[in-house]
Coordinates of C-alpha atoms (C1' of nucleotides) in Angstrom, one line a residue:
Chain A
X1 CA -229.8 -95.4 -42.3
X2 CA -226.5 -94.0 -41.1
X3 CA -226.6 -90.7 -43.1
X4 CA -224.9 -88.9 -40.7
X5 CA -221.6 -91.2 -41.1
X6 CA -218.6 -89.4 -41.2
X7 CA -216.2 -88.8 -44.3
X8 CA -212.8 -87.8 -44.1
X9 CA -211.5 -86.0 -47.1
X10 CA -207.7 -86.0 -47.7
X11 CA -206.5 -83.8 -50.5
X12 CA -204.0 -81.4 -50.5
X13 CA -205.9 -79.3 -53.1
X14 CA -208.1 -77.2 -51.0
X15 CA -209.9 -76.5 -53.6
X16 CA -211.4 -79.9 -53.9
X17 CA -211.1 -80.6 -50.4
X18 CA -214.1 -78.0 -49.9
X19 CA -215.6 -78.9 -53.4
X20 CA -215.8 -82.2 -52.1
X21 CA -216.7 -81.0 -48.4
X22 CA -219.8 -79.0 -49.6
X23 CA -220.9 -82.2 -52.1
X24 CA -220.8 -84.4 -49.3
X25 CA -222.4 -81.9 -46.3
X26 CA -225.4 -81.2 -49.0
X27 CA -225.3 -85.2 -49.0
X28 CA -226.5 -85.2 -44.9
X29 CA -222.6 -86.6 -44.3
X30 CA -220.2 -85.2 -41.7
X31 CA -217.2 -83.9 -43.0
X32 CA -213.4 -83.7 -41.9
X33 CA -210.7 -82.7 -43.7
X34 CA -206.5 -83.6 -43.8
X35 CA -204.2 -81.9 -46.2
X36 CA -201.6 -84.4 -45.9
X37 CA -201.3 -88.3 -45.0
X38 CA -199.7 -87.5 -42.0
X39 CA -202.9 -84.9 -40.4
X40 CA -204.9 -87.7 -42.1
X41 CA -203.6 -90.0 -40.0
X42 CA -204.0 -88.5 -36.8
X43 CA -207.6 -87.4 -37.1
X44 CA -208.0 -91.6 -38.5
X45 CA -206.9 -92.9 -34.9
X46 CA -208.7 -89.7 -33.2
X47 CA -212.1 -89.5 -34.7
X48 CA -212.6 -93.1 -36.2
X49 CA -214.3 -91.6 -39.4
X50 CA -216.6 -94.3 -40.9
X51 CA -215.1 -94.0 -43.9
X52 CA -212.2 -92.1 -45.7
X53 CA -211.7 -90.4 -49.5
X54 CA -208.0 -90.7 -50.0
X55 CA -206.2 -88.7 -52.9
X56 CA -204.3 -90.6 -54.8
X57 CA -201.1 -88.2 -55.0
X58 CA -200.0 -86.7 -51.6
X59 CA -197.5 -84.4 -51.0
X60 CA -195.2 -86.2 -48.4
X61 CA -196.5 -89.7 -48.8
X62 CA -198.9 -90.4 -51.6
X63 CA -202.0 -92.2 -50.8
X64 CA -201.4 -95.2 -51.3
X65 CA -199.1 -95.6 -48.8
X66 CA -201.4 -94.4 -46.6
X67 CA -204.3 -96.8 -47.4
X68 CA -201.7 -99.8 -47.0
X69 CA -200.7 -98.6 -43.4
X70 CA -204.3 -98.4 -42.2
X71 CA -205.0 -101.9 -44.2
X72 CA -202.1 -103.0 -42.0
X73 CA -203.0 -101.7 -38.6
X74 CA -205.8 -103.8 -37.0
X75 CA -207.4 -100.9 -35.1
X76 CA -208.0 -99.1 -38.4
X77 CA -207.9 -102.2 -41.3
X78 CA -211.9 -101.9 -41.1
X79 CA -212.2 -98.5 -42.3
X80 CA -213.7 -98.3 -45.6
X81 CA -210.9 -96.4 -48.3
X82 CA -212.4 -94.9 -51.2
X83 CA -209.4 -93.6 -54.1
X84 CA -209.6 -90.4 -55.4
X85 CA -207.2 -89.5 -58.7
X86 CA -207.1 -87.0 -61.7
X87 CA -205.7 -90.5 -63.7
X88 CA -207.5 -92.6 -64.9
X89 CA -205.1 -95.3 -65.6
X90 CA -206.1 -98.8 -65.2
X91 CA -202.5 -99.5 -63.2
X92 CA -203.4 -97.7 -60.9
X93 CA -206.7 -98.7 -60.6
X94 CA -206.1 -102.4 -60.0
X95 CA -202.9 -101.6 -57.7
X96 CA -205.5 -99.3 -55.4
X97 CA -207.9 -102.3 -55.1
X98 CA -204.6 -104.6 -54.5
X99 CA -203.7 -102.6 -51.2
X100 CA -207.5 -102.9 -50.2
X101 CA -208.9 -100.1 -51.0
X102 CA -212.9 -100.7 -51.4
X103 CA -213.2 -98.3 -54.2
X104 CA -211.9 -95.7 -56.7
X105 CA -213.3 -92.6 -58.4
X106 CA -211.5 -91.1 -60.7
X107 CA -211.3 -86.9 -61.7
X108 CA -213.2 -85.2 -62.4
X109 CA -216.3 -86.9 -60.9
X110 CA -220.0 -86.0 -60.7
X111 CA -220.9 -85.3 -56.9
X112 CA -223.8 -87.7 -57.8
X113 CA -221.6 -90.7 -58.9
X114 CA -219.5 -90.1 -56.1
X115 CA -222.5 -89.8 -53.3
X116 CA -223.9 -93.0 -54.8
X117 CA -220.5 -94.6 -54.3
X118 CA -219.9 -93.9 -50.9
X119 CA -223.6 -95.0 -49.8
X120 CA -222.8 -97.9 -51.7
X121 CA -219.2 -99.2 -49.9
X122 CA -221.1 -97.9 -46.5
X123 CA -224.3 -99.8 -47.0
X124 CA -221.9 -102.7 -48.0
X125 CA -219.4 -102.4 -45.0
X126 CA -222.0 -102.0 -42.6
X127 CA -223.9 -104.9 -43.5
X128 CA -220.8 -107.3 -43.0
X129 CA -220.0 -105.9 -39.5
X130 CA -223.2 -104.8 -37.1
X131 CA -220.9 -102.1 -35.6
X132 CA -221.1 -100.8 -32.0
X133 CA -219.1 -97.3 -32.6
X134 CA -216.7 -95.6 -30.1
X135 CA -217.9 -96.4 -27.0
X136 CA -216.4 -95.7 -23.8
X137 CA -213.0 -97.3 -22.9
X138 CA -212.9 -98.3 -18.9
X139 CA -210.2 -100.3 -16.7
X140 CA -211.2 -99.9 -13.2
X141 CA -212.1 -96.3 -12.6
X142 CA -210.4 -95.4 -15.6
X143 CA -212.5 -93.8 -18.5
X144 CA -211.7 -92.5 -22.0
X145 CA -214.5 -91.5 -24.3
X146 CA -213.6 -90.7 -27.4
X147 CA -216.3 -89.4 -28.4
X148 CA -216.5 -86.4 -25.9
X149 CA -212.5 -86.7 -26.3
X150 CA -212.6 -87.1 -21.7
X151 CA -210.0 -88.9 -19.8
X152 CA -211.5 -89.2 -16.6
X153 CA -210.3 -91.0 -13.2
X154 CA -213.1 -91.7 -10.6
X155 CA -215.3 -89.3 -12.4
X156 CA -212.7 -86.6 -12.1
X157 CA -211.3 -85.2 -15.4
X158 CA -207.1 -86.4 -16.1
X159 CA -205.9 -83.2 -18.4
X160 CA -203.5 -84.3 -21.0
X161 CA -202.3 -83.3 -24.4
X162 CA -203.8 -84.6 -27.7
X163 CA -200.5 -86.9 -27.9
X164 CA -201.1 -88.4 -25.0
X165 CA -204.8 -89.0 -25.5
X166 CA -204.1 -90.9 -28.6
X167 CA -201.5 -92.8 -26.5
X168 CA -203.8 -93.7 -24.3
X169 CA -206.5 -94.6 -26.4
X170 CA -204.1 -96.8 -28.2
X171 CA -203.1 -98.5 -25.4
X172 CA -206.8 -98.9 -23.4
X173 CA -207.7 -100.8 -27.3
X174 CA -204.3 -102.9 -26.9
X175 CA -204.0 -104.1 -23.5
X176 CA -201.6 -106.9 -22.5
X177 CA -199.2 -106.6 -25.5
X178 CA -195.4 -105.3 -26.0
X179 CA -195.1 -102.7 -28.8
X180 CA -191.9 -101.4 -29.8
X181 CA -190.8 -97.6 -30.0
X182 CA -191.5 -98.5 -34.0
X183 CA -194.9 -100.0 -34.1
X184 CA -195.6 -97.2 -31.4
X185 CA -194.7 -94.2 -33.5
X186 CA -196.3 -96.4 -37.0
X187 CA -199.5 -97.0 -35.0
X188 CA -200.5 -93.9 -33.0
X189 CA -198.4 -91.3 -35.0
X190 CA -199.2 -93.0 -38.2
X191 CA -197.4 -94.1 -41.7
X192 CA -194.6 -91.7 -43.0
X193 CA -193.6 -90.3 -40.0
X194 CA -189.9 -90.2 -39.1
X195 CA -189.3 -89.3 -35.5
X196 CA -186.9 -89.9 -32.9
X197 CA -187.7 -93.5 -30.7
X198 CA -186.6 -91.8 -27.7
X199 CA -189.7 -89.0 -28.4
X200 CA -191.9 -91.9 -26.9
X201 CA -190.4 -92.0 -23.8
X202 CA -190.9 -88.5 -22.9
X203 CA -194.8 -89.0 -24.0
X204 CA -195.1 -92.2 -22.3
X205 CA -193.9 -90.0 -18.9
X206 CA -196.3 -87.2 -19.8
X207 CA -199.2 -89.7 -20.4
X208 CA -197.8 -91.6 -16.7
X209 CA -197.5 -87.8 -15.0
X210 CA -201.0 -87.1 -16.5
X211 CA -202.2 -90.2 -15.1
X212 CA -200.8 -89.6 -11.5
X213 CA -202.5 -86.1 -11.6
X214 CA -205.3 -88.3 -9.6
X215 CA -204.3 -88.8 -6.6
X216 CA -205.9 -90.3 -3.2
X217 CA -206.6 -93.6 -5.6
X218 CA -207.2 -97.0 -5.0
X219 CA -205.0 -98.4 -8.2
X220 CA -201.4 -96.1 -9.5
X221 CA -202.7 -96.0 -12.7
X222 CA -199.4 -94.7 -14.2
X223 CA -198.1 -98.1 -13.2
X224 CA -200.5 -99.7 -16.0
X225 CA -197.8 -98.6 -18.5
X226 CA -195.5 -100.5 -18.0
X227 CA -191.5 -100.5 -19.7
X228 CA -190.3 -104.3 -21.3
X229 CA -186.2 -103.0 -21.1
X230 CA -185.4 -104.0 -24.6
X231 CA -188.9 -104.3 -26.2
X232 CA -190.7 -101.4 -25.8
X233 CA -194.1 -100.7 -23.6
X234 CA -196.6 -102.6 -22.4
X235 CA -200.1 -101.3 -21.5
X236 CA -201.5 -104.5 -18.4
X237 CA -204.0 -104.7 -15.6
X238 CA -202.0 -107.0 -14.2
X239 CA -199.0 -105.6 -12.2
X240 CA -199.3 -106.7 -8.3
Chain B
X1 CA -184.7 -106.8 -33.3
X2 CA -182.3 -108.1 -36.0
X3 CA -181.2 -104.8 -36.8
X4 CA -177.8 -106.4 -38.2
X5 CA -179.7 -107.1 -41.3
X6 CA -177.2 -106.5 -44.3
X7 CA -178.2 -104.8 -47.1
X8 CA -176.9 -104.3 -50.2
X9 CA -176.8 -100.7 -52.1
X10 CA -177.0 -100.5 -55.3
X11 CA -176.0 -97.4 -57.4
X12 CA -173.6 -96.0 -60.3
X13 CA -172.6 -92.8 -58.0
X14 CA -170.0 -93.6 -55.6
X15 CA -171.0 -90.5 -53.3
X16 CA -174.3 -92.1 -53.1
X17 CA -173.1 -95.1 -52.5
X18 CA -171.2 -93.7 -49.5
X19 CA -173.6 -91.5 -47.8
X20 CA -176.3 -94.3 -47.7
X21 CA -173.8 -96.5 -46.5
X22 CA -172.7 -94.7 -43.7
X23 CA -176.5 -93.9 -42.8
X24 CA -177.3 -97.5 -42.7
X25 CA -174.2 -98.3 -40.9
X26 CA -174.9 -95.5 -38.0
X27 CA -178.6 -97.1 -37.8
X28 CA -177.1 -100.6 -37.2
X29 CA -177.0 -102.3 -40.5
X30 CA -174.3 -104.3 -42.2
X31 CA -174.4 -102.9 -46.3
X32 CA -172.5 -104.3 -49.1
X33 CA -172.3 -102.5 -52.0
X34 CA -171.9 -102.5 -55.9
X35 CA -171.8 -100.1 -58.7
X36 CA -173.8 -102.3 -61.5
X37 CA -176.5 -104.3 -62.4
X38 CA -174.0 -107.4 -63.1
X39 CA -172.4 -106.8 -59.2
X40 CA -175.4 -106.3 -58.1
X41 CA -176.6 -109.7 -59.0
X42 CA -173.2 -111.7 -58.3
X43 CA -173.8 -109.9 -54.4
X44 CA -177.3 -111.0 -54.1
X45 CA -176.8 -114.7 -55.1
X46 CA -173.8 -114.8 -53.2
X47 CA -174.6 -113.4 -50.0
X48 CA -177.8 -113.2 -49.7
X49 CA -178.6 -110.0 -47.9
X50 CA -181.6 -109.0 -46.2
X51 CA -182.4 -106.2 -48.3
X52 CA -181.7 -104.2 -51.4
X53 CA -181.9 -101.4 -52.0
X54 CA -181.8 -100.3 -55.5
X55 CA -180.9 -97.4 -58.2
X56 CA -183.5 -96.9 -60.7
X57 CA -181.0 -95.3 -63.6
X58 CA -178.1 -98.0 -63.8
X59 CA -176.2 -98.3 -67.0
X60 CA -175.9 -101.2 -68.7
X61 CA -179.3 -102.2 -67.4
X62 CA -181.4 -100.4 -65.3
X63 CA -182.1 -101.2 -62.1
X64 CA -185.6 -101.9 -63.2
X65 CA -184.3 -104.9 -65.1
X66 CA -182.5 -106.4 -62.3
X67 CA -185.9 -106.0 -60.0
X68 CA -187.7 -108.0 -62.1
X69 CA -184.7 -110.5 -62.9
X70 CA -184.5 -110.9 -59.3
X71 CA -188.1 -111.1 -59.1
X72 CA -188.2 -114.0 -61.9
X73 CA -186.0 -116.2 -60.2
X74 CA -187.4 -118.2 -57.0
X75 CA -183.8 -117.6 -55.1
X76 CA -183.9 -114.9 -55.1
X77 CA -187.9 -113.7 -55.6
X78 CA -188.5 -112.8 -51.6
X79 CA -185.6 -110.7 -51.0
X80 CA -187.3 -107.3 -50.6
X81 CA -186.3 -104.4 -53.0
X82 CA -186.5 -100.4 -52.2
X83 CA -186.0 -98.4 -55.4
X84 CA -183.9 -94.9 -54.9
X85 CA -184.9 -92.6 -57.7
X86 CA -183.9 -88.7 -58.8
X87 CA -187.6 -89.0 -60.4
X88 CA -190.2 -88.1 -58.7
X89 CA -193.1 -89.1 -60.9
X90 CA -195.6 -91.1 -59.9
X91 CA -195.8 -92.9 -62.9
X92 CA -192.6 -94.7 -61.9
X93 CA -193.5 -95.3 -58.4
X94 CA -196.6 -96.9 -59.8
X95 CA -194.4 -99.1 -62.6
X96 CA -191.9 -99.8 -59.8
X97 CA -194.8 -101.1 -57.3
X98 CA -196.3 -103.2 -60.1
X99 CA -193.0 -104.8 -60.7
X100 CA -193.1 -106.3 -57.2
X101 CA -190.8 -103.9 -55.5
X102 CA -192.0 -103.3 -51.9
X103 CA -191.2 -99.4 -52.0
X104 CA -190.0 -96.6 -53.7
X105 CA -188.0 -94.1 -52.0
X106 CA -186.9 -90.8 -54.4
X107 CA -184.2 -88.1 -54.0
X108 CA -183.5 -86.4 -51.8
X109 CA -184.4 -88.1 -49.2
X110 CA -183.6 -87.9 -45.8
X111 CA -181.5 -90.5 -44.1
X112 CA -184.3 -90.8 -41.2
X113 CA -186.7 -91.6 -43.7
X114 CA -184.4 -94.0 -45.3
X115 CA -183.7 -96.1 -42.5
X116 CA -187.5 -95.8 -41.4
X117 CA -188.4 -97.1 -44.2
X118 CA -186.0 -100.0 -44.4
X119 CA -187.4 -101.0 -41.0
X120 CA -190.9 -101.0 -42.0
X121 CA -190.3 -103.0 -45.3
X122 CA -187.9 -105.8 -43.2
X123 CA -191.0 -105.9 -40.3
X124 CA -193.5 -106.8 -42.9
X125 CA -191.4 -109.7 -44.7
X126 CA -190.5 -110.9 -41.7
X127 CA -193.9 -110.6 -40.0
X128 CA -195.5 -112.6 -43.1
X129 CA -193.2 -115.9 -42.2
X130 CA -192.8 -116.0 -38.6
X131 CA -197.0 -115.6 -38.0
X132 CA -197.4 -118.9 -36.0
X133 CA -194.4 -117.9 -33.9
X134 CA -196.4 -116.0 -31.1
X135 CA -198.3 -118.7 -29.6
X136 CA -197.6 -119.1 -25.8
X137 CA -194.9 -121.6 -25.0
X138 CA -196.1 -124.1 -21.8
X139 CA -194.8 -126.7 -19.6
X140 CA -196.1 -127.2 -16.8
X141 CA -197.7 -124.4 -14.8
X142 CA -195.0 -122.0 -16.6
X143 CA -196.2 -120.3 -19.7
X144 CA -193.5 -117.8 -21.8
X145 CA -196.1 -115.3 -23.9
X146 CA -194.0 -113.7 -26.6
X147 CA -196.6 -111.1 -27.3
X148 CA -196.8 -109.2 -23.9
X149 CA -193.5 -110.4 -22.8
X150 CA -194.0 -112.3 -20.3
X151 CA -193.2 -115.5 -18.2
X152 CA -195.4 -116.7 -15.5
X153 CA -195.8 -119.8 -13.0
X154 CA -198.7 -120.6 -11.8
X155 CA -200.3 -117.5 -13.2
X156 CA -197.7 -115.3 -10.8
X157 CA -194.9 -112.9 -12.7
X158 CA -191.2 -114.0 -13.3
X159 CA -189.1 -111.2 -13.2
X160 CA -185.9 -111.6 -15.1
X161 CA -183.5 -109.9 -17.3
X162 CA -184.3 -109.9 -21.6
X163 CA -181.3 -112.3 -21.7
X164 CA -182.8 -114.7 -19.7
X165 CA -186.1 -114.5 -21.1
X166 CA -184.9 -115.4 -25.0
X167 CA -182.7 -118.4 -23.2
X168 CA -185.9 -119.4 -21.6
X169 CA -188.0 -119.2 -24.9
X170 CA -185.1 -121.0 -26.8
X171 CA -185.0 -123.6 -24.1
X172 CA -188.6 -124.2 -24.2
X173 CA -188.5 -124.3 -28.1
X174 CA -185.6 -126.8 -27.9
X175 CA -186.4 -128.9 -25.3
X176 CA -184.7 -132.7 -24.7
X177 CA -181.8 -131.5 -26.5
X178 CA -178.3 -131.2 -25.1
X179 CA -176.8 -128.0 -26.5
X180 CA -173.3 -127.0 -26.3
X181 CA -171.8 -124.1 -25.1
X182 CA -170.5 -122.5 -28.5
X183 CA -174.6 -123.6 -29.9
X184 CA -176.1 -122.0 -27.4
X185 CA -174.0 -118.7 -27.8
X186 CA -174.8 -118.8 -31.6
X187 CA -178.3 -119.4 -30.7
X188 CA -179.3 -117.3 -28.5
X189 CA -176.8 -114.4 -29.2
X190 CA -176.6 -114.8 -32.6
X191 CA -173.5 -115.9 -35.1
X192 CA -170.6 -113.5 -35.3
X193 CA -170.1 -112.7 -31.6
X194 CA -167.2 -113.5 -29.5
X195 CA -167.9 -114.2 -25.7
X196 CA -166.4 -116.2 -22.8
X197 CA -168.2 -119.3 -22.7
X198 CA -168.4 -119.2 -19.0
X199 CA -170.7 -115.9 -19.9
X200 CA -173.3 -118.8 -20.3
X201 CA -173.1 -120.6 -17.1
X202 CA -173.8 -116.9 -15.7
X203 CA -177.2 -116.6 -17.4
X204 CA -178.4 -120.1 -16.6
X205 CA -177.3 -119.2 -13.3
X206 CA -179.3 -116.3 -13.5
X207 CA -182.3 -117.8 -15.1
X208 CA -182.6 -120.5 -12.6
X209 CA -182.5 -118.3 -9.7
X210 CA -185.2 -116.3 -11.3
X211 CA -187.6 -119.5 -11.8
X212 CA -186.6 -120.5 -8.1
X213 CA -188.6 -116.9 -7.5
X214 CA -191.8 -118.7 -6.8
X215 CA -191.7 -120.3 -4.4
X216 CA -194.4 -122.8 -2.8
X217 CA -194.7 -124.9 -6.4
X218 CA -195.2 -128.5 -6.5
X219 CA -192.2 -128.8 -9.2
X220 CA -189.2 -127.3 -8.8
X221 CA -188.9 -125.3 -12.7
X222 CA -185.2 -124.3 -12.0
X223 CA -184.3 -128.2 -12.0
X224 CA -185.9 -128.6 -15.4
X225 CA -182.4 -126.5 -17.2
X226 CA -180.1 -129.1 -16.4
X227 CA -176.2 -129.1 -16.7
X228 CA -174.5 -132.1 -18.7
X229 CA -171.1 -132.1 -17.9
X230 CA -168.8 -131.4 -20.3
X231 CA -171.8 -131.5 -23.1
X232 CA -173.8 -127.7 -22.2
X233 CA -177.4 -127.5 -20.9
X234 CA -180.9 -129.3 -21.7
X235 CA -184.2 -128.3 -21.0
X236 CA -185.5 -131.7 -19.7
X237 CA -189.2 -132.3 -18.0
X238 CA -188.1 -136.1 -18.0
X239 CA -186.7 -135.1 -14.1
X240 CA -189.6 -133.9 -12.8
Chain C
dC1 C1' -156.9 -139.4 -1.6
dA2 C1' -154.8 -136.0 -4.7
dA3 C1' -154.8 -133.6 -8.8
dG4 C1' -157.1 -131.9 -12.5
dT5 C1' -161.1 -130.2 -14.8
dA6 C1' -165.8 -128.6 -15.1
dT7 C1' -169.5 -126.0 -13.2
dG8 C1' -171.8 -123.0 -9.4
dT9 C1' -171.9 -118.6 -7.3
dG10 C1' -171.3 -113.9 -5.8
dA11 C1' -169.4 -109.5 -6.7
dC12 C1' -168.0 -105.7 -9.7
dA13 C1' -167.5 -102.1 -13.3
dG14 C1' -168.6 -100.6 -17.8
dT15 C1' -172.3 -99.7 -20.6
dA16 C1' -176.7 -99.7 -22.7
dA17 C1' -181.5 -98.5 -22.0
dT18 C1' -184.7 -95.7 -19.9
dG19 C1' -186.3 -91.7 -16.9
dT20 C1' -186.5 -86.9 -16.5
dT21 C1' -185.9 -82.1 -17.3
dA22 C1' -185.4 -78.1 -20.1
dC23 C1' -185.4 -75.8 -24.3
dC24 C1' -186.8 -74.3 -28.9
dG25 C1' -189.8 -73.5 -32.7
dG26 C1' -194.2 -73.7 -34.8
dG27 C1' -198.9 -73.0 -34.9
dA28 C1' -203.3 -71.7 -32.8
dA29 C1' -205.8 -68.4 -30.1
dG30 C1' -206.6 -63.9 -28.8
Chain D
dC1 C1' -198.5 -58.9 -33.3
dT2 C1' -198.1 -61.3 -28.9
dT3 C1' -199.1 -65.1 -26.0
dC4 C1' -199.7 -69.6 -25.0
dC5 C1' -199.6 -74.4 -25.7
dC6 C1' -197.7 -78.3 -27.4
dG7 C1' -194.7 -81.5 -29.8
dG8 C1' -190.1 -82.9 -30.8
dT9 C1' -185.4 -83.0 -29.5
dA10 C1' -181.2 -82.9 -27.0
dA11 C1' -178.8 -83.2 -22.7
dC12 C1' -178.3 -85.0 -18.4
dA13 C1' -179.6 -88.4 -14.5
dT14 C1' -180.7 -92.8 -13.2
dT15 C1' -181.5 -97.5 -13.5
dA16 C1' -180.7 -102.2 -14.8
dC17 C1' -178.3 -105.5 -17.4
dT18 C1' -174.2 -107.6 -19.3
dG19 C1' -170.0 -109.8 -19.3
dT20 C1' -166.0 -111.1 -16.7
dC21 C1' -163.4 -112.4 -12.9
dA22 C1' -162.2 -114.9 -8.7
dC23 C1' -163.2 -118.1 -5.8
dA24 C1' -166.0 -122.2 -4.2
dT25 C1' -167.8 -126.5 -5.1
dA26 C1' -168.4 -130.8 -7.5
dC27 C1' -167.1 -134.4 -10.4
dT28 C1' -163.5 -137.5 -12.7
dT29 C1' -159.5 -140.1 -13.1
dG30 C1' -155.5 -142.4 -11.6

DNA sequence: CAAGTATGTGACAGTAATGTTACCGGGAAG
DNA sequence: CTTCCCGGTAACATTACTGTCACATACTTG
């Protein structure tokens, strides 16, 4: 089995988040850890964890805010949420599974119960979808592994900034659809997150510049992204 | 998008009342206001806005009241409600959830995350209805996809301008049907907007020349908008 | 046919949307 | 602590679209 699955623990206690981190390490699972739904976000869309322990109360944007924008996104809806809270209240209990969570522990916790819980929501998530993981995204000679975390053109290595990665990767697993500057900064910056639109635009040219670092091509690759004047950006293989 | 979505503001302090107004009205929004429970509920039923957004303390009845008054009857039961609150608990976020608000915003909050907020909460009502609005509109060889955007003849791009391209989807949505100038404008422009009429004969200028792009087609796309004097336009394939 | 009305068409200027550059502050690395 | 990198923002530059006008053309009516 998939013992080496990874967790990501969100908390901002980091007390518990290490608690939790050593339970779960001693457990054969890789860990990663957010303080905040925001960091939790980013590292969701980055590293695809296989599964994620949410705290229930978030500084910044509780948890379950968080767990209804990943439900809501289609690129991260198949993550398995598991609640974490100190209360013990059956409101919240039924309003966690509502929004989709797939389970909830409750404070304080055995590390046994809550290793047995996670193997079980895993053992049951993996069983509906036979998943191939993060493979390699290609379009022409056009390569992002997200694993290694590698843009590469022709086999030669694109440098950008984490940003722009994400872009990209968001874009590669979206092709041939309009997004506006909102669903942009909801999907690849995450839920809770109040930027300026216009700090798109400036990415989107940073992820273009990055992509015109190559030159001596075949295909303008920065011409992939393309602007929809009035609705927003549009990643396509089709342009000539 | 329809970002002259009116919302209605609901709160006892008139300097709240003002500073969310003006936020809403810098961000694009149309806001009514009113200082009770009883107001409040006069407003909704008689103009129906997009939105309310809603004091948790109110006298005479607190706002919590009105949610679920609102929520009770079936006029008024799928206008969305955002609850302002000085509390920050989360037991009250929780109550407020369970009540069937769709979020819960507390003070102080910033007016970015206000409006952001507002957005996300008006995208997901209206993203529940319209669902089956996305498929790709065809006559013909020329297919309109809303989802990337994009209108094409015989598989080859038509470039025009976003004006032509929601008179082209309206057109194909509305096809056979003579529509007059003044229907067209409210259609297509939306109510409450005053423009030459002429403006219109512009645009189907416009958007003829651009389906007269491709050339080499056994039928002749531009023919299919058709002028009916002194009547408007019709989007006819009964010509071709 | 002439006059009157409706629509087609090309050009223009204001403006809204996007592209681009530079700067600042925060956090990580050393 | 300093340095460096990066993200977000503002300010400026550029582009593309919108709406209107003026004139041309077409149709209608008497």
């Amino acid at each position: 089995m998939a013992e080496d699955s990874t967790i990501l623990i969100v908390d901002d206690e980091a007390a518990i988040r290490d608690v939790v981190g050593i339970t779960l390490d001693l457990a054969g699972f890789d860990t990663i850890k957010a303080a905040n739904a925001r960091d939790a976000h980013v590292s969701i869309i980055d590293q695809k964890p296989d599964l994620v322990l949410l705290d229930w109360m978030l500084p910044g944007g509780s948890g379950i805010e968080l767990a209804r924008r990943l439900r809501r996104d289609e690129v991260t809806s198949n993550i398995p949420i598991i609640m974490l809270s100190a209360k013990a209240s059956e409101d919240n209990k039924v309003q966690g599974l509502n929004e989709g969570v797939d389970d909830y522990v409750t404070k304080p916790f055995s590390p046994r119960e809550l290793v047995a819980r996670i193997k079980t929501v895993l053992r049951r998530v993996n069983a509906k979808q036979g998943d191939g993981h993060d493979s390699v995204l290609q379009v022409f000679d056009l390569q992002l592994d997200p694993t290694s975390h590698r843009v590469t053109i022709e086999d030669r290595a694109v440098e950008m900034g984490p940003t722009e990665f994400r872009l990209l990767k968001f874009f590669l697993q979206n092709q041939e659809k309009v997004f506006n500057r909102d669903q942009i900064l909801n999907l690849v910056w995450g839920a809770n997150i109040y930027l300026e639109e216009r700090t798109i635009d400036v990415h989107i040219r940073r992820l273009r510049k990055a992509l015109s670092q190559v030159k001596g091509t075949t295909i303008n690759y920065s011409k992939l992204i393309q602007t929809v004047r009035t609705a927003g950006y549009r990643f396509s293989i089709r342009s000539a």
